[in-house]
PDB file of C-alpha atoms in Angstrom:
ATOM      1  CA  MET A   1     -76.676 -14.292 278.255  1.00  0.00           C
ATOM      2  CA  ASN A   2     -77.856 -11.097 276.227  1.00  0.00           C
ATOM      3  CA  ILE A   3     -77.858  -7.600 277.388  1.00  0.00           C
ATOM      4  CA  LYS A   4     -81.373  -7.798 278.078  1.00  0.00           C
ATOM      5  CA  ASP A   5     -81.445 -10.843 280.696  1.00  0.00           C
ATOM      6  CA  LYS A   6     -78.198  -9.023 282.003  1.00  0.00           C
ATOM      7  CA  ILE A   7     -79.786  -6.010 283.274  1.00  0.00           C
ATOM      8  CA  LEU A   8     -83.026  -7.729 284.132  1.00  0.00           C
ATOM      9  CA  GLY A   9     -81.069 -10.026 286.448  1.00  0.00           C
ATOM     10  CA  LYS A  10     -79.727  -7.217 288.576  1.00  0.00           C
ATOM     11  CA  ARG A  11     -81.537  -5.511 291.528  1.00  0.00           C
ATOM     12  CA  ILE A  12     -82.756  -2.187 291.586  1.00  0.00           C
ATOM     13  CA  SER A  13     -78.937  -0.542 291.749  1.00  0.00           C
ATOM     14  CA  GLY A  14     -78.261  -2.521 288.164  1.00  0.00           C
ATOM     15  CA  ILE A  15     -81.382  -0.867 287.089  1.00  0.00           C
ATOM     16  CA  PHE A  16     -81.085   2.197 288.129  1.00  0.00           C
ATOM     17  CA  ASN A  17     -77.288   2.457 286.516  1.00  0.00           C
ATOM     18  CA  ALA A  18     -78.552   1.389 282.972  1.00  0.00           C
ATOM     19  CA  LEU A  19     -81.319   3.697 283.478  1.00  0.00           C
ATOM     20  CA  ASN A  20     -78.506   6.528 283.986  1.00  0.00           C
ATOM     21  CA  ILE A  21     -76.835   5.243 280.796  1.00  0.00           C
ATOM     22  CA  LEU A  22     -79.919   5.880 278.921  1.00  0.00           C
ATOM     23  CA  LEU A  23     -80.633   9.239 280.362  1.00  0.00           C
ATOM     24  CA  GLY A  24     -76.887  10.203 280.184  1.00  0.00           C
ATOM     25  CA  LEU A  25     -77.106   9.563 276.421  1.00  0.00           C
ATOM     26  CA  PHE A  26     -80.156  11.855 276.400  1.00  0.00           C
ATOM     27  CA  CYS A  27     -78.174  14.430 277.813  1.00  0.00           C
ATOM     28  CA  ILE A  28     -74.961  14.299 276.001  1.00  0.00           C
ATOM     29  CA  ILE A  29     -77.406  14.303 272.283  1.00  0.00           C
ATOM     30  CA  TYR A  30     -79.424  16.944 273.666  1.00  0.00           C
ATOM     31  CA  TYR A  31     -76.875  19.435 275.397  1.00  0.00           C
ATOM     32  CA  SER A  32     -74.441  19.037 272.410  1.00  0.00           C
ATOM     33  CA  ILE A  33     -77.350  19.831 269.964  1.00  0.00           C
ATOM     34  CA  ASN A  34     -78.954  22.807 271.985  1.00  0.00           C
ATOM     35  CA  ALA A  35     -75.496  24.314 273.131  1.00  0.00           C
ATOM     36  CA  ASN A  36     -73.911  24.052 269.811  1.00  0.00           C
ATOM     37  CA  ARG A  37     -76.747  26.123 268.513  1.00  0.00           C
ATOM     38  CA  VAL A  38     -76.506  28.886 270.615  1.00  0.00           C
ATOM     39  CA  ASN A  39     -72.459  29.203 271.066  1.00  0.00           C
ATOM     40  CA  GLU A  40     -72.521  27.459 274.751  1.00  0.00           C
ATOM     41  CA  PHE A  41     -71.124  24.311 274.376  1.00  0.00           C
ATOM     42  CA  ASN A  42     -68.558  23.194 276.718  1.00  0.00           C
ATOM     43  CA  LYS A  43     -66.822  19.781 275.944  1.00  0.00           C
ATOM     44  CA  ALA A  44     -66.294  18.979 279.451  1.00  0.00           C
ATOM     45  CA  VAL A  45     -69.900  18.505 280.356  1.00  0.00           C
ATOM     46  CA  ASP A  46     -69.838  15.785 277.739  1.00  0.00           C
ATOM     47  CA  PHE A  47     -66.730  14.603 278.510  1.00  0.00           C
ATOM     48  CA  TYR A  48     -67.684  13.962 282.198  1.00  0.00           C
ATOM     49  CA  LEU A  49     -71.017  12.410 281.229  1.00  0.00           C
ATOM     50  CA  VAL A  50     -69.459   9.979 279.053  1.00  0.00           C
ATOM     51  CA  LEU A  51     -67.120   8.952 281.989  1.00  0.00           C
ATOM     52  CA  ALA A  52     -70.201   8.674 284.120  1.00  0.00           C
ATOM     53  CA  ILE A  53     -72.033   6.459 281.590  1.00  0.00           C
ATOM     54  CA  MET A  54     -68.709   4.412 281.235  1.00  0.00           C
ATOM     55  CA  CYS A  55     -68.733   4.027 285.091  1.00  0.00           C
ATOM     56  CA  CYS A  56     -72.321   2.963 285.102  1.00  0.00           C
ATOM     57  CA  GLY A  57     -71.925   0.538 282.530  1.00  0.00           C
ATOM     58  CA  ILE A  58     -68.722  -1.174 284.305  1.00  0.00           C
ATOM     59  CA  TYR A  59     -71.211  -1.433 287.160  1.00  0.00           C
ATOM     60  CA  VAL A  60     -73.757  -2.837 285.434  1.00  0.00           C
ATOM     61  CA  PHE A  61     -71.927  -5.338 283.216  1.00  0.00           C
ATOM     62  CA  ALA A  62     -68.791  -6.330 285.116  1.00  0.00           C
ATOM     63  CA  ASP A  63     -68.984  -9.143 287.720  1.00  0.00           C
ATOM     64  CA  TYR A  64     -66.184  -7.934 289.542  1.00  0.00           C
ATOM     65  CA  VAL A  65     -66.703  -7.141 293.275  1.00  0.00           C
ATOM     66  CA  ILE A  66     -64.514  -4.031 292.613  1.00  0.00           C
ATOM     67  CA  ALA A  67     -66.909  -2.694 290.104  1.00  0.00           C
ATOM     68  CA  ASP A  68     -68.862  -1.725 293.024  1.00  0.00           C
ATOM     69  CA  ILE A  69     -66.525   1.427 293.041  1.00  0.00           C
ATOM     70  CA  PHE A  70     -67.492   2.435 289.664  1.00  0.00           C
ATOM     71  CA  ASN A  71     -70.794   3.218 291.161  1.00  0.00           C
ATOM     72  CA  LEU A  72     -69.269   5.816 293.416  1.00  0.00           C
ATOM     73  CA  ILE A  73     -67.062   7.321 290.799  1.00  0.00           C
ATOM     74  CA  ALA A  74     -70.084   7.913 288.472  1.00  0.00           C
ATOM     75  CA  VAL A  75     -71.631  10.129 291.133  1.00  0.00           C
ATOM     76  CA  VAL A  76     -68.376  12.241 291.205  1.00  0.00           C
ATOM     77  CA  PHE A  77     -68.574  12.650 287.189  1.00  0.00           C
ATOM     78  CA  ILE A  78     -72.119  13.331 287.307  1.00  0.00           C
ATOM     79  CA  THR A  79     -71.639  16.416 290.041  1.00  0.00           C
ATOM     80  CA  LEU A  80     -68.592  17.707 287.929  1.00  0.00           C
ATOM     81  CA  SER A  81     -71.097  17.696 284.705  1.00  0.00           C
ATOM     82  CA  ILE A  82     -73.633  19.417 286.544  1.00  0.00           C
ATOM     83  CA  GLY A  83     -71.592  22.066 288.214  1.00  0.00           C
ATOM     84  CA  LYS A  84     -69.523  22.584 284.703  1.00  0.00           C
ATOM     85  CA  MET A  85     -72.910  23.171 282.607  1.00  0.00           C
ATOM     86  CA  ILE A  86     -74.243  25.402 285.394  1.00  0.00           C
ATOM     87  CA  VAL A  87     -71.118  27.712 285.845  1.00  0.00           C
ATOM     88  CA  ASN A  88     -70.716  27.900 281.946  1.00  0.00           C
ATOM     89  CA  SER A  89     -74.087  29.011 281.614  1.00  0.00           C
ATOM     90  CA  ILE A  90     -74.497  31.568 284.528  1.00  0.00           C
ATOM     91  CA  ASN A  91     -74.609  34.507 282.231  1.00  0.00           C
ATOM     92  CA  THR A  92     -77.929  33.276 280.803  1.00  0.00           C
ATOM     93  CA  PHE A  93     -79.023  32.556 284.365  1.00  0.00           C
ATOM     94  CA  ALA A  94     -78.314  36.245 285.543  1.00  0.00           C
ATOM     95  CA  ASP A  95     -80.099  37.411 282.451  1.00  0.00           C
ATOM     96  CA  ALA A  96     -83.162  35.204 282.444  1.00  0.00           C
ATOM     97  CA  LEU A  97     -83.687  36.295 286.226  1.00  0.00           C
ATOM     98  CA  ASN A  98     -83.132  39.907 285.722  1.00  0.00           C
ATOM     99  CA  GLY A  99     -84.696  40.490 282.253  1.00  0.00           C
ATOM    100  CA  ILE A 100     -82.055  41.974 280.601  1.00  0.00           C
ATOM    101  CA  SER A 101     -79.403  41.098 278.058  1.00  0.00           C
ATOM    102  CA  MET A 102     -76.513  42.532 279.723  1.00  0.00           C
ATOM    103  CA  PHE A 103     -73.896  39.908 280.245  1.00  0.00           C
ATOM    104  CA  GLY A 104     -73.947  38.486 276.310  1.00  0.00           C
ATOM    105  CA  SER A 105     -76.341  35.342 276.986  1.00  0.00           C
ATOM    106  CA  SER A 106     -77.982  33.674 274.312  1.00  0.00           C
ATOM    107  CA  GLY A 107     -81.204  33.910 276.045  1.00  0.00           C
ATOM    108  CA  VAL A 108     -82.103  30.499 275.852  1.00  0.00           C
ATOM    109  CA  ILE A 109     -82.485  29.090 279.235  1.00  0.00           C
ATOM    110  CA  GLY A 110     -85.005  26.121 278.490  1.00  0.00           C
ATOM    111  CA  TYR A 111     -82.131  23.575 277.245  1.00  0.00           C
ATOM    112  CA  ILE A 112     -80.549  24.263 280.225  1.00  0.00           C
ATOM    113  CA  ILE A 113     -83.155  23.765 282.779  1.00  0.00           C
ATOM    114  CA  VAL A 114     -83.765  20.713 280.950  1.00  0.00           C
ATOM    115  CA  THR A 115     -80.735  19.158 280.875  1.00  0.00           C
ATOM    116  CA  ALA A 116     -80.135  20.054 284.755  1.00  0.00           C
ATOM    117  CA  VAL A 117     -83.220  18.540 285.536  1.00  0.00           C
ATOM    118  CA  VAL A 118     -82.394  15.276 283.772  1.00  0.00           C
ATOM    119  CA  MET A 119     -78.898  15.367 285.055  1.00  0.00           C
ATOM    120  CA  VAL A 120     -80.251  15.822 288.579  1.00  0.00           C
ATOM    121  CA  ILE A 121     -82.661  12.613 288.405  1.00  0.00           C
ATOM    122  CA  MET A 122     -79.364  10.918 287.181  1.00  0.00           C
ATOM    123  CA  LEU A 123     -77.591  12.170 290.221  1.00  0.00           C
ATOM    124  CA  VAL A 124     -80.285  11.041 292.416  1.00  0.00           C
ATOM    125  CA  LEU A 125     -80.567   7.734 290.990  1.00  0.00           C
ATOM    126  CA  GLU A 126     -76.599   6.874 291.477  1.00  0.00           C
ATOM    127  CA  ILE A 127     -76.600   8.475 294.865  1.00  0.00           C
ATOM    128  CA  VAL A 128     -79.711   6.315 295.657  1.00  0.00           C
ATOM    129  CA  SER A 129     -77.726   2.943 293.675  1.00  0.00           C
ATOM    130  CA  CYS A 130     -74.804   3.476 296.046  1.00  0.00           C
ATOM    131  CA  PHE A 131     -76.779   2.504 299.168  1.00  0.00           C
ATOM    132  CA  LEU A 132     -78.543  -0.640 297.651  1.00  0.00           C
ATOM    133  CA  SER A 133     -76.583  -3.987 296.735  1.00  0.00           C
ATOM    134  CA  ARG A 134     -76.134  -4.875 292.900  1.00  0.00           C
ATOM    135  CA  GLU A 135     -76.374  -8.718 293.069  1.00  0.00           C
ATOM    136  CA  LYS A 136     -79.026 -11.013 294.911  1.00  0.00           C
ATOM    137  CA  LYS A 137     -77.387 -12.016 298.391  1.00  0.00           C
ATOM    138  CA  ASN A 138     -76.262 -15.673 298.645  1.00  0.00           C
ATOM    139  CA  ALA A 139     -77.880 -17.323 301.796  1.00  0.00           C
ATOM    140  CA  MET A 140     -74.555 -17.991 304.195  1.00  0.00           C
ATOM    141  CA  LYS A 141     -74.297 -21.577 305.040  1.00  0.00           C
ATOM    142  CA  VAL A 142     -73.261 -22.306 308.676  1.00  0.00           C
ATOM    143  CA  VAL A 143     -71.309 -25.476 308.618  1.00  0.00           C
ATOM    144  CA  VAL A 144     -70.267 -26.916 312.120  1.00  0.00           C
ATOM    145  CA  SER A 145     -67.413 -29.277 312.326  1.00  0.00           C
ATOM    146  CA  GLU A 146     -67.654 -32.028 315.142  1.00  0.00           C
ATOM    147  CA  LYS A 147     -64.576 -32.988 316.293  1.00  0.00           C
TER     148      LYS A 147
END
């Protein structure tokens, strides 16, 4: 079974996690390039995103019941990544909202908003995914024994 069949055989929860893997890779690349360009890069943001992507991958590709917990753990890592990025760029927000350059920010707020919006989309998909089942339910068979 190849990766495409494995992902498409999942229910919507597995598809959300596969989508989060792609969105997470986009965020890592986009944030790393743009934050390095303006000297505001924080490796913890990428570290938490990598951990979230790993959790999503385990959830999608592992066929064990215990893998369901990785869906919830990914929510924690995405939240940590969003928080770390916002805290790291608070001076840019302060300068942009006040229209001044007082806190030594780069003045570039566009990449922060794009990255934050994509990460919030990831977070919403992951939270919704926590309430959905990963595999199709097997019909329960009722066995009546006669004595």
